[in-house]
Amino acid sequence: MKPGLHRLAGLVMAGALCAPAFGLDYRATAAPAILYDTPSAQGKRLFVVSAATPLEVVVTLEKWVKVRDRAGNLAWISRTDLSDRQTVTVTAERATIYQQPSDSAPPSFEAVRGVILNVSGPVKGSWLPVRHPDGEAGYARRIDIWGH
């Protein structure tokens, strides 16, 4: 192999090893919040999201954060309107939340599309521990939710 190809192969391998470090970052809104087309309160108001809405963080500035919503829309939100809490939105028509991270576990509850659930722990394979605002808890299939 030529010396230039060795260097290129090394860079590709280094990039591949770093790829897992670039996980997606999601944050929930602290309260109902306005999303703007620019990082400024003088920008065009695009829409309002409800409290606890999960948003994907795309770019973070000192006072503003560019976010993507579940539909793929990009907008800016004031950094103070985001909380450190993580939530997810049910995307399946009807999602069964199980008592354990297994399809064979007894169901804990069901949630319909659009319901926001609080994330209550780390991912366990294809499962995420969640808690309904009413207090019920369990494990959701990651394919049934968005925001984590």
Coordinates of N, CA and C in Angstrom, one line a residue:
M1 N 0.8 -1.2 0.0 CA 0.0 0.0 0.0 C 0.9 1.2 0.0
K2 N 0.5 2.3 -0.7 CA 1.3 3.5 -0.8 C 1.2 4.3 0.5
P3 N 2.2 5.1 0.8 CA 2.2 5.8 2.1 C 1.0 6.7 2.2
G4 N 0.6 7.4 1.2 CA -0.6 8.2 1.2 C -1.9 7.5 1.6
L5 N -1.9 6.2 1.1 CA -3.1 5.4 1.4 C -3.1 4.9 2.9
H6 N -1.9 4.7 3.4 CA -1.8 4.3 4.8 C -2.3 5.5 5.7
R7 N -1.9 6.7 5.4 CA -2.4 7.8 6.1 C -3.9 8.0 6.0
L8 N -4.4 7.8 4.8 CA -5.9 7.9 4.6 C -6.6 6.8 5.3
A9 N -6.1 5.6 5.3 CA -6.7 4.5 6.0 C -6.7 4.8 7.5
G10 N -5.6 5.4 8.0 CA -5.5 5.7 9.4 C -6.6 6.7 9.8
L11 N -6.7 7.8 9.0 CA -7.7 8.8 9.3 C -9.1 8.2 9.3
V12 N -9.4 7.4 8.3 CA -10.8 6.7 8.2 C -11.0 5.9 9.5
M13 N -10.0 5.1 9.9 CA -10.2 4.3 11.1 C -10.4 5.2 12.4
A14 N -9.6 6.3 12.5 CA -9.8 7.2 13.6 C -11.1 7.8 13.6
G15 N -11.6 8.2 12.5 CA -13.0 8.7 12.4 C -14.0 7.7 12.8
A16 N -13.9 6.5 12.4 CA -14.8 5.5 12.7 C -14.8 5.2 14.2
L17 N -13.7 5.3 14.8 CA -13.6 5.1 16.3 C -14.3 6.2 17.0
C18 N -14.3 7.4 16.5 CA -14.8 8.6 17.2 C -16.3 8.7 16.9
A19 N -16.9 8.0 15.9 CA -18.3 8.2 15.5 C -19.2 8.0 16.7
P20 N -19.1 7.0 17.5 CA -20.1 6.8 18.6 C -20.1 8.0 19.6
A21 N -19.1 8.8 19.6 CA -19.1 9.9 20.5 C -20.0 11.1 20.1
F22 N -20.5 11.0 18.9 CA -21.3 12.1 18.4 C -22.8 11.6 18.5
G23 N -23.2 11.2 19.6 CA -24.6 10.9 19.8 C -25.5 12.1 19.8
L24 N -26.8 11.8 19.5 CA -27.7 12.9 19.4 C -28.1 13.4 20.8
D25 N -28.3 14.7 20.9 CA -28.6 15.4 22.2 C -30.0 15.9 22.1
Y26 N -30.8 15.5 23.1 CA -32.2 15.9 23.1 C -32.4 16.6 24.4
R27 N -33.3 17.7 24.4 CA -33.6 18.4 25.6 C -35.1 18.7 25.5
A28 N -35.7 18.8 26.7 CA -37.2 19.1 26.8 C -37.4 20.6 27.1
T29 N -38.5 21.1 26.6 CA -38.8 22.5 27.0 C -39.2 22.6 28.4
A30 N -38.8 23.7 29.1 CA -39.1 23.9 30.5 C -40.6 24.3 30.7
A31 N -41.1 25.0 29.8 CA -42.5 25.5 29.8 C -42.9 25.7 28.3
P32 N -44.1 26.1 28.1 CA -44.5 26.4 26.7 C -43.5 27.5 26.2
A33 N -43.0 27.3 24.9 CA -41.9 28.2 24.4 C -42.2 28.5 22.9
I34 N -41.7 29.6 22.5 CA -41.8 30.1 21.1 C -40.5 29.7 20.4
L35 N -40.7 29.2 19.2 CA -39.6 28.8 18.3 C -39.5 29.9 17.2
Y36 N -38.3 30.3 16.9 CA -38.0 31.4 16.0 C -37.3 30.9 14.8
D37 N -37.3 31.8 13.7 CA -36.5 31.4 12.5 C -35.1 31.9 12.6
T38 N -34.7 32.7 13.5 CA -33.4 33.2 13.7 C -33.1 33.2 15.2
P39 N -31.8 33.2 15.6 CA -31.5 33.3 17.1 C -31.7 34.7 17.7
S40 N -32.9 35.1 17.7 CA -33.2 36.4 18.2 C -34.7 36.5 18.5
A41 N -35.1 37.2 19.6 CA -36.5 37.4 19.9 C -37.2 38.3 18.9
Q42 N -36.4 39.0 18.1 CA -36.9 39.9 17.0 C -37.2 39.1 15.7
G43 N -36.8 37.8 15.7 CA -37.0 37.0 14.5 C -38.5 36.7 14.4
K44 N -38.8 36.0 13.3 CA -40.1 35.6 13.0 C -40.5 34.4 13.9
R45 N -41.7 34.6 14.6 CA -42.2 33.5 15.4 C -42.8 32.4 14.5
L46 N -42.2 31.2 14.6 CA -42.6 30.1 13.8 C -43.8 29.4 14.4
F47 N -43.6 28.9 15.7 CA -44.7 28.2 16.4 C -44.4 28.1 17.8
V48 N -45.4 27.7 18.6 CA -45.2 27.5 20.1 C -45.3 26.0 20.3
V49 N -44.4 25.6 21.2 CA -44.4 24.2 21.6 C -44.8 24.1 23.1
S50 N -45.4 23.0 23.5 CA -45.9 22.9 24.9 C -44.8 22.5 25.8
A51 N -45.0 22.6 27.1 CA -44.0 22.3 28.1 C -43.7 20.8 27.9
A52 N -42.4 20.5 28.2 CA -41.9 19.1 28.2 C -41.7 18.5 26.8
T53 N -41.9 19.3 25.7 CA -41.7 18.8 24.4 C -40.2 18.5 24.1
P54 N -40.0 17.2 23.6 CA -38.6 16.9 23.3 C -38.1 17.6 22.0
L55 N -36.9 18.1 22.0 CA -36.3 18.7 20.8 C -34.9 18.2 20.7
E56 N -34.5 18.0 19.4 CA -33.1 17.6 19.2 C -32.2 18.8 19.1
V57 N -31.2 18.8 19.8 CA -30.2 20.0 19.8 C -29.3 19.8 18.5
V58 N -29.3 20.9 17.7 CA -28.5 20.9 16.5 C -27.2 21.7 16.7
V59 N -27.5 23.0 17.2 CA -26.4 23.9 17.4 C -26.7 24.7 18.7
T60 N -25.6 24.9 19.5 CA -25.8 25.7 20.7 C -24.9 26.9 20.7
L61 N -25.6 28.0 20.9 CA -24.9 29.3 21.0 C -24.9 29.8 22.4
E62 N -24.4 31.0 22.7 CA -24.4 31.4 24.1 C -25.8 31.5 24.7
K63 N -26.8 32.1 23.9 CA -28.1 32.4 24.4 C -29.2 31.6 23.7
W64 N -28.8 31.0 22.5 CA -29.8 30.4 21.7 C -29.4 29.0 21.3
V65 N -30.4 28.1 21.0 CA -30.1 26.8 20.6 C -31.0 26.5 19.3
K66 N -30.3 26.0 18.3 CA -31.0 25.5 17.1 C -31.5 24.1 17.4
V67 N -32.8 23.9 17.1 CA -33.4 22.6 17.5 C -34.1 22.0 16.3
R68 N -34.4 20.7 16.3 CA -35.2 20.0 15.3 C -36.3 19.4 16.1
D69 N -37.5 19.6 15.6 CA -38.7 18.9 16.2 C -38.9 17.5 15.6
R70 N -39.9 16.8 16.1 CA -40.2 15.4 15.7 C -40.5 15.4 14.2
A71 N -41.1 16.5 13.6 CA -41.5 16.5 12.2 C -40.3 16.9 11.3
G72 N -39.1 17.2 11.9 CA -37.9 17.6 11.2 C -37.8 19.1 10.9
N73 N -38.7 19.9 11.5 CA -38.6 21.3 11.3 C -37.4 21.9 12.2
L74 N -36.6 22.8 11.6 CA -35.5 23.4 12.3 C -36.0 24.8 12.8
A75 N -35.6 25.2 14.0 CA -35.9 26.5 14.5 C -35.0 26.8 15.6
W76 N -35.1 28.1 16.1 CA -34.2 28.5 17.2 C -35.1 28.7 18.5
I77 N -34.5 28.4 19.7 CA -35.2 28.6 20.9 C -34.2 29.2 21.9
S78 N -34.8 30.0 22.8 CA -33.9 30.6 23.8 C -33.4 29.5 24.7
R79 N -32.1 29.6 25.0 CA -31.5 28.5 25.8 C -32.2 28.4 27.2
T80 N -32.7 29.5 27.7 CA -33.4 29.5 29.0 C -34.7 28.8 29.0
D81 N -35.3 28.5 27.8 CA -36.5 27.8 27.6 C -36.4 26.3 27.6
L82 N -35.1 25.8 27.7 CA -34.9 24.4 27.7 C -34.5 23.9 29.1
S83 N -34.9 22.7 29.5 CA -34.6 22.2 30.8 C -33.6 21.1 30.6
D84 N -33.0 20.6 31.7 CA -32.1 19.5 31.6 C -32.8 18.1 31.6
R85 N -34.1 18.2 31.8 CA -34.9 17.0 31.8 C -35.1 16.4 30.4
Q86 N -35.1 15.1 30.3 CA -35.3 14.4 29.0 C -36.7 13.8 29.0
T87 N -37.4 14.0 27.8 CA -38.7 13.5 27.6 C -38.7 12.8 26.2
V88 N -39.7 12.0 25.9 CA -39.9 11.4 24.6 C -41.3 11.5 24.2
T89 N -41.6 11.5 22.9 CA -43.0 11.5 22.4 C -43.3 10.2 21.8
V90 N -44.5 9.6 22.1 CA -44.9 8.4 21.5 C -45.2 8.6 20.1
T91 N -44.6 7.9 19.2 CA -44.8 8.0 17.7 C -45.7 6.9 17.2
A92 N -45.8 5.8 17.9 CA -46.6 4.7 17.5 C -48.1 5.0 17.7
E93 N -49.0 4.4 16.9 CA -50.4 4.7 17.1 C -50.8 4.4 18.6
R94 N -50.3 3.3 19.1 CA -50.5 2.8 20.4 C -49.3 2.1 20.9
A95 N -48.6 2.5 21.9 CA -47.4 1.9 22.4 C -47.7 1.2 23.8
T96 N -47.3 0.0 23.9 CA -47.4 -0.7 25.1 C -46.1 -0.5 25.9
I97 N -46.3 0.0 27.2 CA -45.1 0.2 28.0 C -45.1 -1.0 29.0
Y98 N -44.0 -1.7 29.0 CA -43.9 -3.0 29.7 C -43.2 -2.8 31.1
Q99 N -43.5 -3.7 32.0 CA -42.9 -3.6 33.4 C -41.4 -3.9 33.4
Q100 N -40.9 -4.7 32.4 CA -39.5 -5.0 32.2 C -39.1 -4.8 30.7
P101 N -37.8 -4.7 30.4 CA -37.4 -4.5 29.0 C -37.5 -5.7 28.2
S102 N -38.8 -6.2 28.0 CA -39.0 -7.4 27.2 C -40.4 -7.5 26.7
D103 N -40.6 -7.9 25.4 CA -41.9 -8.1 24.9 C -42.8 -9.1 25.6
S104 N -42.1 -10.0 26.4 CA -42.9 -11.0 27.1 C -43.2 -10.6 28.5
A105 N -42.7 -9.4 28.9 CA -43.0 -8.9 30.3 C -44.5 -8.4 30.3
P106 N -45.1 -8.4 31.5 CA -46.5 -7.9 31.6 C -46.5 -6.4 31.3
P107 N -47.6 -5.9 30.7 CA -47.7 -4.5 30.4 C -47.9 -3.7 31.6
S108 N -47.3 -2.5 31.6 CA -47.5 -1.6 32.7 C -48.7 -0.6 32.4
F109 N -48.6 -0.1 31.1 CA -49.7 0.8 30.6 C -49.5 1.0 29.1
E110 N -50.5 1.6 28.5 CA -50.4 2.0 27.1 C -50.5 3.5 26.9
A111 N -49.8 3.9 25.9 CA -49.8 5.4 25.6 C -50.1 5.5 24.1
V112 N -50.9 6.5 23.7 CA -51.2 6.8 22.3 C -50.3 7.8 21.7
R113 N -50.3 7.9 20.4 CA -49.4 8.8 19.7 C -49.5 10.2 20.2
G114 N -48.4 10.9 20.4 CA -48.4 12.3 20.9 C -48.2 12.4 22.4
V115 N -48.4 11.3 23.2 CA -48.2 11.4 24.6 C -46.7 11.7 24.9
I116 N -46.4 12.6 25.8 CA -45.1 12.8 26.3 C -44.8 12.1 27.5
L117 N -43.7 11.3 27.5 CA -43.2 10.5 28.7 C -41.9 11.0 29.2
N118 N -41.7 11.0 30.5 CA -40.4 11.4 31.0 C -39.4 10.2 31.0
V119 N -38.2 10.5 30.6 CA -37.1 9.4 30.6 C -36.7 9.2 32.0
S120 N -36.7 8.0 32.5 CA -36.3 7.7 33.9 C -35.1 6.9 34.1
G121 N -34.3 6.8 33.1 CA -33.0 6.0 33.2 C -32.3 5.8 31.9
P122 N -31.2 5.1 31.9 CA -30.4 4.9 30.7 C -31.1 3.9 29.8
V123 N -30.7 3.9 28.5 CA -31.2 3.0 27.5 C -30.7 1.6 27.9
K124 N -31.5 0.6 27.7 CA -31.2 -0.8 27.9 C -31.4 -1.5 26.6
G125 N -30.4 -1.5 25.7 CA -30.6 -2.1 24.4 C -31.6 -1.4 23.5
S126 N -32.7 -2.0 23.2 CA -33.7 -1.4 22.4 C -34.9 -0.9 23.2
W127 N -34.6 -0.7 24.5 CA -35.6 -0.3 25.5 C -35.2 1.0 26.2
L128 N -36.2 1.8 26.6 CA -35.9 3.0 27.4 C -36.9 3.0 28.5
P129 N -36.4 3.2 29.8 CA -37.2 3.3 30.9 C -37.9 4.7 30.9
V130 N -39.2 4.7 31.1 CA -40.0 5.9 31.0 C -41.0 6.0 32.1
R131 N -41.5 7.2 32.4 CA -42.5 7.4 33.4 C -43.6 8.4 32.8
H132 N -44.8 8.0 33.0 CA -45.9 8.9 32.6 C -46.0 10.0 33.6
P133 N -46.4 11.2 33.3 CA -46.6 12.2 34.2 C -47.5 11.9 35.4
D134 N -48.4 10.9 35.2 CA -49.4 10.5 36.2 C -48.7 9.5 37.2
G135 N -47.4 9.1 36.9 CA -46.7 8.2 37.8 C -46.4 6.8 37.4
E136 N -47.2 6.3 36.4 CA -47.0 4.9 35.9 C -45.6 4.9 35.2
A137 N -44.9 3.8 35.4 CA -43.6 3.6 34.9 C -43.4 2.3 34.2
G138 N -42.4 2.2 33.3 CA -42.1 1.0 32.6 C -41.1 1.2 31.5
Y139 N -41.0 0.3 30.6 CA -40.1 0.3 29.5 C -40.8 0.4 28.1
A140 N -40.3 1.4 27.4 CA -40.9 1.6 26.0 C -39.9 1.1 25.0
R141 N -40.4 0.5 23.9 CA -39.6 0.1 22.8 C -39.1 1.4 22.1
R142 N -37.8 1.5 21.8 CA -37.3 2.8 21.2 C -37.9 3.0 19.9
I143 N -38.4 2.0 19.2 CA -39.0 2.2 17.8 C -40.4 2.9 18.0
D144 N -41.0 2.9 19.2 CA -42.3 3.5 19.4 C -42.3 4.9 19.9
I145 N -41.0 5.5 20.1 CA -40.9 6.8 20.7 C -39.9 7.7 19.9
W146 N -40.0 9.0 20.1 CA -39.0 9.9 19.5 C -38.5 10.8 20.6
G147 N -37.2 11.1 20.5 CA -36.6 12.1 21.4 C -35.5 11.6 22.3
H148 N -35.0 10.4 21.9 CA -33.9 9.8 22.7 C -32.9 9.1 21.8

